mmCIF file of C-alpha atoms in Angstrom:
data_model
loop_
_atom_site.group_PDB
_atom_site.id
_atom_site.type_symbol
_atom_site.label_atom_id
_atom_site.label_comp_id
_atom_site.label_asym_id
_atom_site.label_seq_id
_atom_site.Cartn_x
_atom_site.Cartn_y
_atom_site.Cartn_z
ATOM 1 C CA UNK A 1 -9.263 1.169 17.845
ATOM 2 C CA UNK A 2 -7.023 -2.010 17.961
ATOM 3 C CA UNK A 3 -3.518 -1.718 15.691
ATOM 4 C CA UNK A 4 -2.639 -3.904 13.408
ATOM 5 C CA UNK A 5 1.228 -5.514 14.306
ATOM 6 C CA UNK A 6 1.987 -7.320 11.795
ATOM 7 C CA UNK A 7 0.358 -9.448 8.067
ATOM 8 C CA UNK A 8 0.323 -7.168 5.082
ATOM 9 C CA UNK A 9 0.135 -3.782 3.976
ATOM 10 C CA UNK A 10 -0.556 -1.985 1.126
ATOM 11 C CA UNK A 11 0.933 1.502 -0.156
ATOM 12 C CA UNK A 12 -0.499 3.129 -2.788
ATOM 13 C CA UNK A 13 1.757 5.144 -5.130
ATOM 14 C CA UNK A 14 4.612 3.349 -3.924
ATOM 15 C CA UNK A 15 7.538 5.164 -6.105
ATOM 16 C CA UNK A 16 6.532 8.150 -4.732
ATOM 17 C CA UNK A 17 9.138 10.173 -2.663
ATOM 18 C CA UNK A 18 7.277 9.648 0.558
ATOM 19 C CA UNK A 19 5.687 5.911 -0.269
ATOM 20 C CA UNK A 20 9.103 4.788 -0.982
ATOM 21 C CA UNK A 21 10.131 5.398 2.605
ATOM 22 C CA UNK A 22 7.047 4.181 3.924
ATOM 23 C CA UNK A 23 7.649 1.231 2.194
ATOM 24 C CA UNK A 24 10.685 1.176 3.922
ATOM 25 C CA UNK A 25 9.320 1.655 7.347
ATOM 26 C CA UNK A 26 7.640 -1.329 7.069
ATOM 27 C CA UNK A 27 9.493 -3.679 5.532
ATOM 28 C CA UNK A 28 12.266 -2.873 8.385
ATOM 29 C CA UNK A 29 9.468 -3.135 10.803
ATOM 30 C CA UNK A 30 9.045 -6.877 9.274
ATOM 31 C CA UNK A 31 5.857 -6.033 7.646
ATOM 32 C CA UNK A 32 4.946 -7.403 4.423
ATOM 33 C CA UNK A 33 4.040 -4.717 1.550
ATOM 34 C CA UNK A 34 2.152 -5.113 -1.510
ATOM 35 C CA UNK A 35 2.970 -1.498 -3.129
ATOM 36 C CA UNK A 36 0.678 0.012 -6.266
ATOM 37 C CA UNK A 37 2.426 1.715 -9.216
ATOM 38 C CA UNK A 38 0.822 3.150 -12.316
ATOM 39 C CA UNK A 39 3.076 0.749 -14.371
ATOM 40 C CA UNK A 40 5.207 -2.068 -14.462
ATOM 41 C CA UNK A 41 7.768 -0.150 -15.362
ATOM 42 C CA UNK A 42 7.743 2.061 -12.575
ATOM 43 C CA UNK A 43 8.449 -0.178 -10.267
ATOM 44 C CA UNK A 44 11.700 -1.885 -11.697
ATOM 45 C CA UNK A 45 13.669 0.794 -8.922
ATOM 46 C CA UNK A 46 11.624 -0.345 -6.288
ATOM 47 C CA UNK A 47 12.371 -4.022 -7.056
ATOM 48 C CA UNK A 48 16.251 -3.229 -6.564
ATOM 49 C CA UNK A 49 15.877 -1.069 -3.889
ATOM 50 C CA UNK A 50 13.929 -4.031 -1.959
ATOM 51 C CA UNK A 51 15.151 -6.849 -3.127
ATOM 52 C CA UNK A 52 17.059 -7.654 -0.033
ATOM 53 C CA UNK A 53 13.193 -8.101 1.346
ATOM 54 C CA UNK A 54 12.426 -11.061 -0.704
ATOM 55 C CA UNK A 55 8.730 -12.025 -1.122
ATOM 56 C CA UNK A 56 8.074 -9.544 1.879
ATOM 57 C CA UNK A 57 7.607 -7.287 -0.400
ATOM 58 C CA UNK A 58 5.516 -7.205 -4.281
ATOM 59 C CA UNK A 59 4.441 -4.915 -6.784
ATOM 60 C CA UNK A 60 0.730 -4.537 -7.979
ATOM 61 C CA UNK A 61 0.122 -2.268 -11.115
ATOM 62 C CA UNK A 62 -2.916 0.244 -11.231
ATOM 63 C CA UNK A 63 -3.082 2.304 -14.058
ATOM 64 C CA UNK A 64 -5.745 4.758 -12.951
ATOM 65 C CA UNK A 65 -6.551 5.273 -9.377
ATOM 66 C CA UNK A 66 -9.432 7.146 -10.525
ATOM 67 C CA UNK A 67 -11.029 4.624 -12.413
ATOM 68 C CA UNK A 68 -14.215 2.615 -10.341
ATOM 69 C CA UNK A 69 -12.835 -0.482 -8.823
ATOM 70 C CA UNK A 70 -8.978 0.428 -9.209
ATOM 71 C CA UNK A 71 -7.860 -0.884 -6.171
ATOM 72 C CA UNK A 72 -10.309 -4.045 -5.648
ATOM 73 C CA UNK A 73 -7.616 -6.480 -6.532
ATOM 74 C CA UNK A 74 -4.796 -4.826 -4.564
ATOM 75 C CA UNK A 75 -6.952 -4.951 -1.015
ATOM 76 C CA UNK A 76 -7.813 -8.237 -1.066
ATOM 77 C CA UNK A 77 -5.635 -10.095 1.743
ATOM 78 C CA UNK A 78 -3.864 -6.945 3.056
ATOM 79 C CA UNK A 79 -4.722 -6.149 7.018
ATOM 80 C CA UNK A 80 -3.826 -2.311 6.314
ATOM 81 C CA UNK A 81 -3.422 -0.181 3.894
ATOM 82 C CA UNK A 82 -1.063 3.630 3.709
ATOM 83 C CA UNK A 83 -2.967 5.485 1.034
ATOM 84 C CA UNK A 84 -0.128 8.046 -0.509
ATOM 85 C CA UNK A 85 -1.005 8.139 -4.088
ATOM 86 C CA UNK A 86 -2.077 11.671 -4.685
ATOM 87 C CA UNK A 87 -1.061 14.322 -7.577
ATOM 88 C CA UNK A 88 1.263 17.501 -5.751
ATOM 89 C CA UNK A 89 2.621 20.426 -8.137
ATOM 90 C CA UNK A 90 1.421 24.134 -8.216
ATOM 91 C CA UNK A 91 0.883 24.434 -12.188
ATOM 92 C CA UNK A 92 -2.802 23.116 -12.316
ATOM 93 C CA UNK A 93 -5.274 25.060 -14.384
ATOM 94 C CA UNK A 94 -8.426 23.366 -14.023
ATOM 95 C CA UNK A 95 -8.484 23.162 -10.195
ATOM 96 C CA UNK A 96 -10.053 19.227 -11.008
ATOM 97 C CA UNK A 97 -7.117 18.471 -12.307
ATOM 98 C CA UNK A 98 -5.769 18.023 -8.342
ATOM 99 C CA UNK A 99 -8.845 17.586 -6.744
ATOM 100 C CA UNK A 100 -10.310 14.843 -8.925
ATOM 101 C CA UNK A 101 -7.724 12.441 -8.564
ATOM 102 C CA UNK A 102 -7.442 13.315 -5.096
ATOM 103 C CA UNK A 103 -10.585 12.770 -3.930
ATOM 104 C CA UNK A 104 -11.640 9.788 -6.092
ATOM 105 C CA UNK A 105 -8.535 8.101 -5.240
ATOM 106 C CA UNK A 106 -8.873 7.982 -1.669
ATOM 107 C CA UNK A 107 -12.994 7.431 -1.855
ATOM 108 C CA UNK A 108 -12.368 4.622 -4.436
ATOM 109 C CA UNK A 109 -9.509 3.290 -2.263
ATOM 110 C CA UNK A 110 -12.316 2.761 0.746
ATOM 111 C CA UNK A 111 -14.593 1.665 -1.680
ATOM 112 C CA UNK A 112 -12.554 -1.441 -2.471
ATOM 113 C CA UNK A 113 -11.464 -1.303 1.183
ATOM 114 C CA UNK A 114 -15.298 -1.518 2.212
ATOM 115 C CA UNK A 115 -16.253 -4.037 -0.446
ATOM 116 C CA UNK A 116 -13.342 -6.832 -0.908
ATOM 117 C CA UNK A 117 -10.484 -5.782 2.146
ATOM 118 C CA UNK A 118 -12.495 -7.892 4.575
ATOM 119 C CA UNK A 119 -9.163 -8.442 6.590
ATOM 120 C CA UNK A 120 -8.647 -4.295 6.673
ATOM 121 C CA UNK A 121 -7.936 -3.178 9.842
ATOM 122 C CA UNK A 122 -6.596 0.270 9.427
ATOM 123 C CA UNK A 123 -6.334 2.491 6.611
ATOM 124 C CA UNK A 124 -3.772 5.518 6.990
ATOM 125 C CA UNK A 125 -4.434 8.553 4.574
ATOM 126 C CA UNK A 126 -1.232 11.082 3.716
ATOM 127 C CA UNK A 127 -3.200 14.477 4.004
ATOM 128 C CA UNK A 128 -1.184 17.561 4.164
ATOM 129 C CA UNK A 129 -0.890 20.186 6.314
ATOM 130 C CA UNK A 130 -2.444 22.467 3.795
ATOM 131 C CA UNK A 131 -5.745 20.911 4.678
ATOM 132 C CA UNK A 132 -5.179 22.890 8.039
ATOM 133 C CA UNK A 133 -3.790 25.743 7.783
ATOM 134 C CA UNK A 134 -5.801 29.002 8.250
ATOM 135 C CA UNK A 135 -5.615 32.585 9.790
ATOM 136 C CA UNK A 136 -5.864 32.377 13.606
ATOM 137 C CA UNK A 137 -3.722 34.098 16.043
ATOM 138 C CA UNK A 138 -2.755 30.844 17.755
ATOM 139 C CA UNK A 139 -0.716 28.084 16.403
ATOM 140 C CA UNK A 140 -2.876 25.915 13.972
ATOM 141 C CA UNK A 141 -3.613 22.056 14.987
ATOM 142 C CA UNK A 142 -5.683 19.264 13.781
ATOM 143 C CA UNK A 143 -9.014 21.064 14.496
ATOM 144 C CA UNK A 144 -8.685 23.668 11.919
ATOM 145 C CA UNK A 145 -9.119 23.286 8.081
ATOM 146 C CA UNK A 146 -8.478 25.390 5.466
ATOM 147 C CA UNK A 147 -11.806 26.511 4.201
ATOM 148 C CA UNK A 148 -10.563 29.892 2.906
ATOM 149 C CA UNK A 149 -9.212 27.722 0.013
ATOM 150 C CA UNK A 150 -11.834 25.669 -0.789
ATOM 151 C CA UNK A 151 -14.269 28.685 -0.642
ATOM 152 C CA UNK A 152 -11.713 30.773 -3.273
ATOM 153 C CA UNK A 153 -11.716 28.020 -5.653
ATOM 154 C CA UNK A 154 -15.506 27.408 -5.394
ATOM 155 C CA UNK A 155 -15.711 31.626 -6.413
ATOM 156 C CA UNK A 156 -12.521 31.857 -8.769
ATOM 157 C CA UNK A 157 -12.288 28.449 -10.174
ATOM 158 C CA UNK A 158 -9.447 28.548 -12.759
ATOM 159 C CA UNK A 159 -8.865 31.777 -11.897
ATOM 160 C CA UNK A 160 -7.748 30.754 -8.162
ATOM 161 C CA UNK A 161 -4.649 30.749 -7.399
ATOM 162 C CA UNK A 162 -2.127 27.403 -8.013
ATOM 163 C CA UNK A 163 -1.637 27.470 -4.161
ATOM 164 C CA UNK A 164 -5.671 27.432 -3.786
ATOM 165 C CA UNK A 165 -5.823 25.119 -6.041
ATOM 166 C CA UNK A 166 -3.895 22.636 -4.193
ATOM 167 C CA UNK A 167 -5.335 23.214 -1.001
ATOM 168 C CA UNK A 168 -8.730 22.865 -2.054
ATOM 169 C CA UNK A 169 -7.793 19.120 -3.462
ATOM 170 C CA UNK A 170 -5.773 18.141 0.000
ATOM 171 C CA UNK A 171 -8.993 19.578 1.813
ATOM 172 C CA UNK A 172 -11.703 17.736 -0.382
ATOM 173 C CA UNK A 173 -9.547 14.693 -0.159
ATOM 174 C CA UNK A 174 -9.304 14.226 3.739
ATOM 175 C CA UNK A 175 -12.813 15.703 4.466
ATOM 176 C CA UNK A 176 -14.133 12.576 2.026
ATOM 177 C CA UNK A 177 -12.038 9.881 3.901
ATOM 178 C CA UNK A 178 -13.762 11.432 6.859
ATOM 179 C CA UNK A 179 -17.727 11.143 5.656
ATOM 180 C CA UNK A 180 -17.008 7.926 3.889
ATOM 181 C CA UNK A 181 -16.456 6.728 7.271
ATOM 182 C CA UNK A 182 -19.041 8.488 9.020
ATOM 183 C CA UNK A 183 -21.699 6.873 6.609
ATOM 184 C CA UNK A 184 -20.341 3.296 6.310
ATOM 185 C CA UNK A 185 -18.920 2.912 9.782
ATOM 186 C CA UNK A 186 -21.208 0.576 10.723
ATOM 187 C CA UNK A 187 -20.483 -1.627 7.499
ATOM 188 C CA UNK A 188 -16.749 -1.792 7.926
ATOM 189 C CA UNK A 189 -13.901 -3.669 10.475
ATOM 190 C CA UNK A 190 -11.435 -0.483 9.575
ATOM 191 C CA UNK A 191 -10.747 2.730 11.005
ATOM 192 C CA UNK A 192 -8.936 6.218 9.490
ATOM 193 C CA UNK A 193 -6.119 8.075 10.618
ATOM 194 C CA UNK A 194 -4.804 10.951 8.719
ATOM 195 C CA UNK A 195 -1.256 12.046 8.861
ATOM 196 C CA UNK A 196 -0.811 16.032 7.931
ATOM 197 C CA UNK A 197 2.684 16.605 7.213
ATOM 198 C CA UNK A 198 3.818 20.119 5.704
ATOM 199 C CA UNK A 199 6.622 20.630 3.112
ATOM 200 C CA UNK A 200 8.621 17.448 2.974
ATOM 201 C CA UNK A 201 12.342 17.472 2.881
ATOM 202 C CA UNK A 202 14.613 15.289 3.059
ATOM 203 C CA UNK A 203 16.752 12.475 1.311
ATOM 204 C CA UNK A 204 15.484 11.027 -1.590
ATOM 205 C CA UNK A 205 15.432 7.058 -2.053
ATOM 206 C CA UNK A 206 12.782 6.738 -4.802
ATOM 207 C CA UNK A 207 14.128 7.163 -8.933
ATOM 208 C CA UNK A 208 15.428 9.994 -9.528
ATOM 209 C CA UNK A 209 18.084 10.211 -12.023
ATOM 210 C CA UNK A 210 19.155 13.779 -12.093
ATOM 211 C CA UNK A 211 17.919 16.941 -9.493
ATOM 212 C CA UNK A 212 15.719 18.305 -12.804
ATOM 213 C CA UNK A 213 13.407 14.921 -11.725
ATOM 214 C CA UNK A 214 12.823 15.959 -8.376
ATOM 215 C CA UNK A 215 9.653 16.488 -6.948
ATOM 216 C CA UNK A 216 8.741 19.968 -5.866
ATOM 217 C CA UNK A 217 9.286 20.430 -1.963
ATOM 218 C CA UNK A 218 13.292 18.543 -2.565
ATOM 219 C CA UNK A 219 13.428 20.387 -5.553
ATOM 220 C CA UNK A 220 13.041 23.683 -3.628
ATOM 221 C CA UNK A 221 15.455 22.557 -0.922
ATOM 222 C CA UNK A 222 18.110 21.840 -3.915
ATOM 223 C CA UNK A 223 18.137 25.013 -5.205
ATOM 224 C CA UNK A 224 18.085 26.684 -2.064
ATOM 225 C CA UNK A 225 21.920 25.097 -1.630
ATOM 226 C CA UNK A 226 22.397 24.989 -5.365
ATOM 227 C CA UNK A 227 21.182 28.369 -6.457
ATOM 228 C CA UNK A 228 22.788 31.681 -5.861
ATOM 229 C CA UNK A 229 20.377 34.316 -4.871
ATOM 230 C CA UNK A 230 18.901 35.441 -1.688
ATOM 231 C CA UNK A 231 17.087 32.820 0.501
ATOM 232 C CA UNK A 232 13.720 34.205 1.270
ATOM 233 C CA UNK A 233 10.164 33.144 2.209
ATOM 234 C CA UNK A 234 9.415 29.871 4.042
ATOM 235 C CA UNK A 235 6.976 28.085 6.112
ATOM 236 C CA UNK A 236 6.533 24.501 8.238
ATOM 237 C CA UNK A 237 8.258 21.696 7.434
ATOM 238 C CA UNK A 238 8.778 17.680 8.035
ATOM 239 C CA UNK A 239 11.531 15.108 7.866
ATOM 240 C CA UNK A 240 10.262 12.576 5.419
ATOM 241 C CA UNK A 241 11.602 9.360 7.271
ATOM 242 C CA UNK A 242 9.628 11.326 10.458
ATOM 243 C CA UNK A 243 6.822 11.016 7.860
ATOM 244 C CA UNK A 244 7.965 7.706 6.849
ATOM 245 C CA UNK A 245 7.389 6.572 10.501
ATOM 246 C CA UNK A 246 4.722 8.200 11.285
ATOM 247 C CA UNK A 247 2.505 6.112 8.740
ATOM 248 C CA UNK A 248 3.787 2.859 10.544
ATOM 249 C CA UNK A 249 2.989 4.147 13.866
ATOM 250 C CA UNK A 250 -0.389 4.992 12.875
ATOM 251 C CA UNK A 251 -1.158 1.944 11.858
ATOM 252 C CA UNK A 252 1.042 -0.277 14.629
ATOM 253 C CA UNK A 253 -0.486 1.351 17.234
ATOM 254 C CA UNK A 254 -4.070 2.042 18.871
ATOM 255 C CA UNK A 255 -5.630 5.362 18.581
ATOM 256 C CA UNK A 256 -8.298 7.342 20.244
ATOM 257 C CA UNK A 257 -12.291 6.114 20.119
ATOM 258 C CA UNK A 258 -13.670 7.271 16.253
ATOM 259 C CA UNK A 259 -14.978 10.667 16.532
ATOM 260 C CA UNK A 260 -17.795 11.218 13.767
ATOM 261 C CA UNK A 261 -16.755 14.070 12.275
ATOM 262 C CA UNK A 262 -20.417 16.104 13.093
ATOM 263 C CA UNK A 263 -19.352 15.462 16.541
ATOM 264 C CA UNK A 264 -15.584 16.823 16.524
ATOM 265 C CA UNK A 265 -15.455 19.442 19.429
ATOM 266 C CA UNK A 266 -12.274 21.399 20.659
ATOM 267 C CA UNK A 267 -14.157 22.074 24.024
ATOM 268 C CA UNK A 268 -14.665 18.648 24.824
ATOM 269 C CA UNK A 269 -11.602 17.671 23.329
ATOM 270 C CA UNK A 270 -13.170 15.016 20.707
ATOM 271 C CA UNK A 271 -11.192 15.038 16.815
ATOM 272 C CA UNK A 272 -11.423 12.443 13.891
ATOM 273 C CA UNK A 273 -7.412 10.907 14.375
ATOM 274 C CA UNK A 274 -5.483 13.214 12.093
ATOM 275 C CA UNK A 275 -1.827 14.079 12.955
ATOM 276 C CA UNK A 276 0.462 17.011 12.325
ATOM 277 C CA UNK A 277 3.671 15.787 11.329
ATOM 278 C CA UNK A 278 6.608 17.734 11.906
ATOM 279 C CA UNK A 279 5.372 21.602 11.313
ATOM 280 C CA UNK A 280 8.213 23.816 12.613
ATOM 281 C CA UNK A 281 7.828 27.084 11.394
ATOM 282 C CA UNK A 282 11.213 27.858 9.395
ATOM 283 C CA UNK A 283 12.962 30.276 6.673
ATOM 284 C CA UNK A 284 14.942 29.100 4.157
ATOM 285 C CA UNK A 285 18.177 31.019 5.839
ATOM 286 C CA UNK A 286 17.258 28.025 8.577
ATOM 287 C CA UNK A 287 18.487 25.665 6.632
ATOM 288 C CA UNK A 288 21.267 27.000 4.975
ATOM 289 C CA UNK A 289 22.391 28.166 8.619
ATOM 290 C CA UNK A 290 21.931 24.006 9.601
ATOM 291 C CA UNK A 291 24.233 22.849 7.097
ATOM 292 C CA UNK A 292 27.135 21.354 8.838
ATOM 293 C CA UNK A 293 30.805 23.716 8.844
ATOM 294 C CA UNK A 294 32.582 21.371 6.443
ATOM 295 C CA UNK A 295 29.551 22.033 3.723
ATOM 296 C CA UNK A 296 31.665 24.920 2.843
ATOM 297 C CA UNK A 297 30.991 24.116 -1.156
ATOM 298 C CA UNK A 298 26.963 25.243 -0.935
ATOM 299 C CA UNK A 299 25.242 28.195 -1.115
ATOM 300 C CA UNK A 300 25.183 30.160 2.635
ATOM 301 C CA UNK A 301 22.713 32.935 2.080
ATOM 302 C CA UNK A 302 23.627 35.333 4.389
ATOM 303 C CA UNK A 303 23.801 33.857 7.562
ATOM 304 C CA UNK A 304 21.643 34.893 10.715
ATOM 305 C CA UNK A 305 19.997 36.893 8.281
ATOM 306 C CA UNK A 306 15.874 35.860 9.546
ATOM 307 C CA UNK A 307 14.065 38.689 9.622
ATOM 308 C CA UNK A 308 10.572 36.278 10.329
ATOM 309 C CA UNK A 309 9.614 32.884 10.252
ATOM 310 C CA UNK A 310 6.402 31.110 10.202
ATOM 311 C CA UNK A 311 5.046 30.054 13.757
ATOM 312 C CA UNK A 312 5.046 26.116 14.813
ATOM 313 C CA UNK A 313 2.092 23.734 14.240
ATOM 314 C CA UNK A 314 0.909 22.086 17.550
ATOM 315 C CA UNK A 315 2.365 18.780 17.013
ATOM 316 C CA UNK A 316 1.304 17.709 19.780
ATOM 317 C CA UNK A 317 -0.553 15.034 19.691
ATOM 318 C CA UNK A 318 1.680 13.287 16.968
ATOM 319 C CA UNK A 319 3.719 13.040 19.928
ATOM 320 C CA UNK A 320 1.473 11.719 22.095
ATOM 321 C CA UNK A 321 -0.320 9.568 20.323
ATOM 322 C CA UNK A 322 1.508 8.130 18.081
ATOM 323 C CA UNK A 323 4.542 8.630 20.299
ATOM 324 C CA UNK A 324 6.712 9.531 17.535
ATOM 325 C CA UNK A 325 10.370 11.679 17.929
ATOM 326 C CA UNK A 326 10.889 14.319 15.312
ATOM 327 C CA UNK A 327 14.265 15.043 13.648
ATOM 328 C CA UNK A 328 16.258 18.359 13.797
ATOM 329 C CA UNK A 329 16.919 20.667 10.889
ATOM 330 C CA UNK A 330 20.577 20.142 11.182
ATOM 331 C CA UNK A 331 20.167 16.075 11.158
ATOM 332 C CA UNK A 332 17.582 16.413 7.945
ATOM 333 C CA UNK A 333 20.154 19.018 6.174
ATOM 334 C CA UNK A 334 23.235 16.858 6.581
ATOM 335 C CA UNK A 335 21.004 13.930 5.700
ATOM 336 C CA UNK A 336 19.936 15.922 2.528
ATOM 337 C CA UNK A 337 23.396 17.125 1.414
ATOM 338 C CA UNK A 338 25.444 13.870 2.223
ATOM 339 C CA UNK A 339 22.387 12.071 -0.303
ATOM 340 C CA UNK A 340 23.225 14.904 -2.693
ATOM 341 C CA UNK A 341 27.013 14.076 -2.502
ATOM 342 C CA UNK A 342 26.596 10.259 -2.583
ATOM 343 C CA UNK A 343 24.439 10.516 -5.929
ATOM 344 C CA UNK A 344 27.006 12.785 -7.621
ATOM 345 C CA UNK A 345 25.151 16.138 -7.583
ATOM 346 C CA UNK A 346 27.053 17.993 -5.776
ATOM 347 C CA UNK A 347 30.743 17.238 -5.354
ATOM 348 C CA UNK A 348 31.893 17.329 -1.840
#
């Protein structure tokens, strides 16, 4: 399908920690934005941050991304919209209380994209890597999903785990942007791409006054330098300006022929376009060991000490698709620490 180079897009959930640097991404690519937040007030930071931009760049408020018709207004002139806006924290109880929002923010966000975005091109969904990720013996890529999840909440409900939980709403989510567009391809000018990025690290540009307001994946990193302790456990990870980029290359540039997804097929090679982004496997040691020799004032763990780490995501065909470059551990951990430093966190 054809990209779309330049006019106006819209990012939903644009204070988040990953919209803000979309937002970025395309403003510096000279790309218009209209960004959603759930209140006026929420986007005073974001009107400092981008006021440099001028009118490139405006604010529309949507309280509820759940409710019908949320985002009619905000699609209407936009040529393609980076759909971030989704709930992420492992303390859910009713599993809903992820998966509801999730899902009928990204079907209502088609919805109005189907009905009133008549100059939609493209339409970008931030997935996760949990939607993949499942027990196989080979390294996991954009053909597998995580059914195991959805099938424990489906048996447990409440009683799943928060990690289920979680899954199950990133899984529901994607697989709906998927038969939305299998059933009203024929109605539409747009396609989908899905980005699948796994923990998110990185610096932080959107407001966030002290590390307690973090969000959960920077939070962990912080404590892993903050924290005394040993460093265990870990899993894949992604720079979130790689991420960032990735949602302006996925809509900048063309992509495969659409794939329904009844006819996906790893033996002939034929997948809806979602992307792993990043998905190294690493420890937590690994990034305490990529911290740069002068960083002598956080924690070290005990260096070397890896006694396993997670295997790597086949990233490929981020890379060759979208031709995107993905940043080193060492780059996103002095990145990370020098953002701690310049907000006062951490003194240097």
């Amino acid at each position: 399908m054809p990209s779309v180079q330049s006019g106006k897009v819209l990012v939903s959930g644009a204070n988040g920690f990953v919209a803000t640097w979309v937002v970025k991404s395309f403003l510096d690519a000279g790309v218009s934005v209209r960004g959603t937040v759930r209140s006026a007030a929420k986007g005073k930071h974001l009107e400092k941050v981008f006021r440099s931009y001028g009118d490139k760049f405006e604010l529309v408020v949507v309280p509820d991304i759940t409710a019908t018709g949320a985002f009619d207004e905000a699609v209407k002139g936009v040529d393609a919209i980076a759909h971030t806006a989704s709930p992420f924290h492992f303390a859910a109880n009713d599993p809903a209380e992820l998966s509801e929002p999730a899902v009928k923010g990204t079907v209502g966000m088609l919805e109005s994209a189907r009905n009133h975005g008549k100059n939609v091109k493209r339409i970008v969904i931030t997935s996760s890597a949990v939607a993949i990720m499942t027990a196989k013996d080979t390294a996991l890529d954009e053909y597998d999903w995580n059914n195991g999840a959805v099938q424990a909440v489906a048996d447990k409900g409440a009683a799943a785990g928060n990690f289920d939980k979680y899954c199950n709403s990133k899984v529901l989510a994607e697989r709906s942007a998927w038969e939305f567009l299998d059933k009203h391809k024929n109605e539409v000018g747009w396609d989908v791409a899905a980005l699948n990025p796994p923990l998110i690290l990185g610096p932080v540009l959107h407001e966030v006054s002290s590390p307690s307001e973090l969000n959960t994946s920077t939070k962990m990193m912080f404590n892993a330098f903050t924290t005394e302790g040993s460093k265990t456990g870990g899993g894949q990870w992604a720079n979130v300006k790689d991420v960032s980029r990735a949602h302006l290359l996925a809509i900048t540039r063309d992509l495969p022929e659409y794939v329904p997804l009844s006819a996906v097929s790893r033996a002939e090679g034929k997948n809806v376009n979602r992307f792993i982004i990043g998905g190294l496997g690493y420890a937590w040691q690994d990034t305490l060991d990529a911290a740069p020799a002068s960083a002598t004032h956080y924690q070290k763990g005990i260096p070397g000490n890896i006694t396993s780490r997670p295997r790597d995501m086949d990233n490929r065909r981020a890379q060759e698709v979208l031709g995107i470059k993905f940043t080193s551990i060492h780059d996103t951990v002095r990145e990370t620490l020098e953002d701690y430093e310049a907000k006062g966190w951490v003194k240097a």
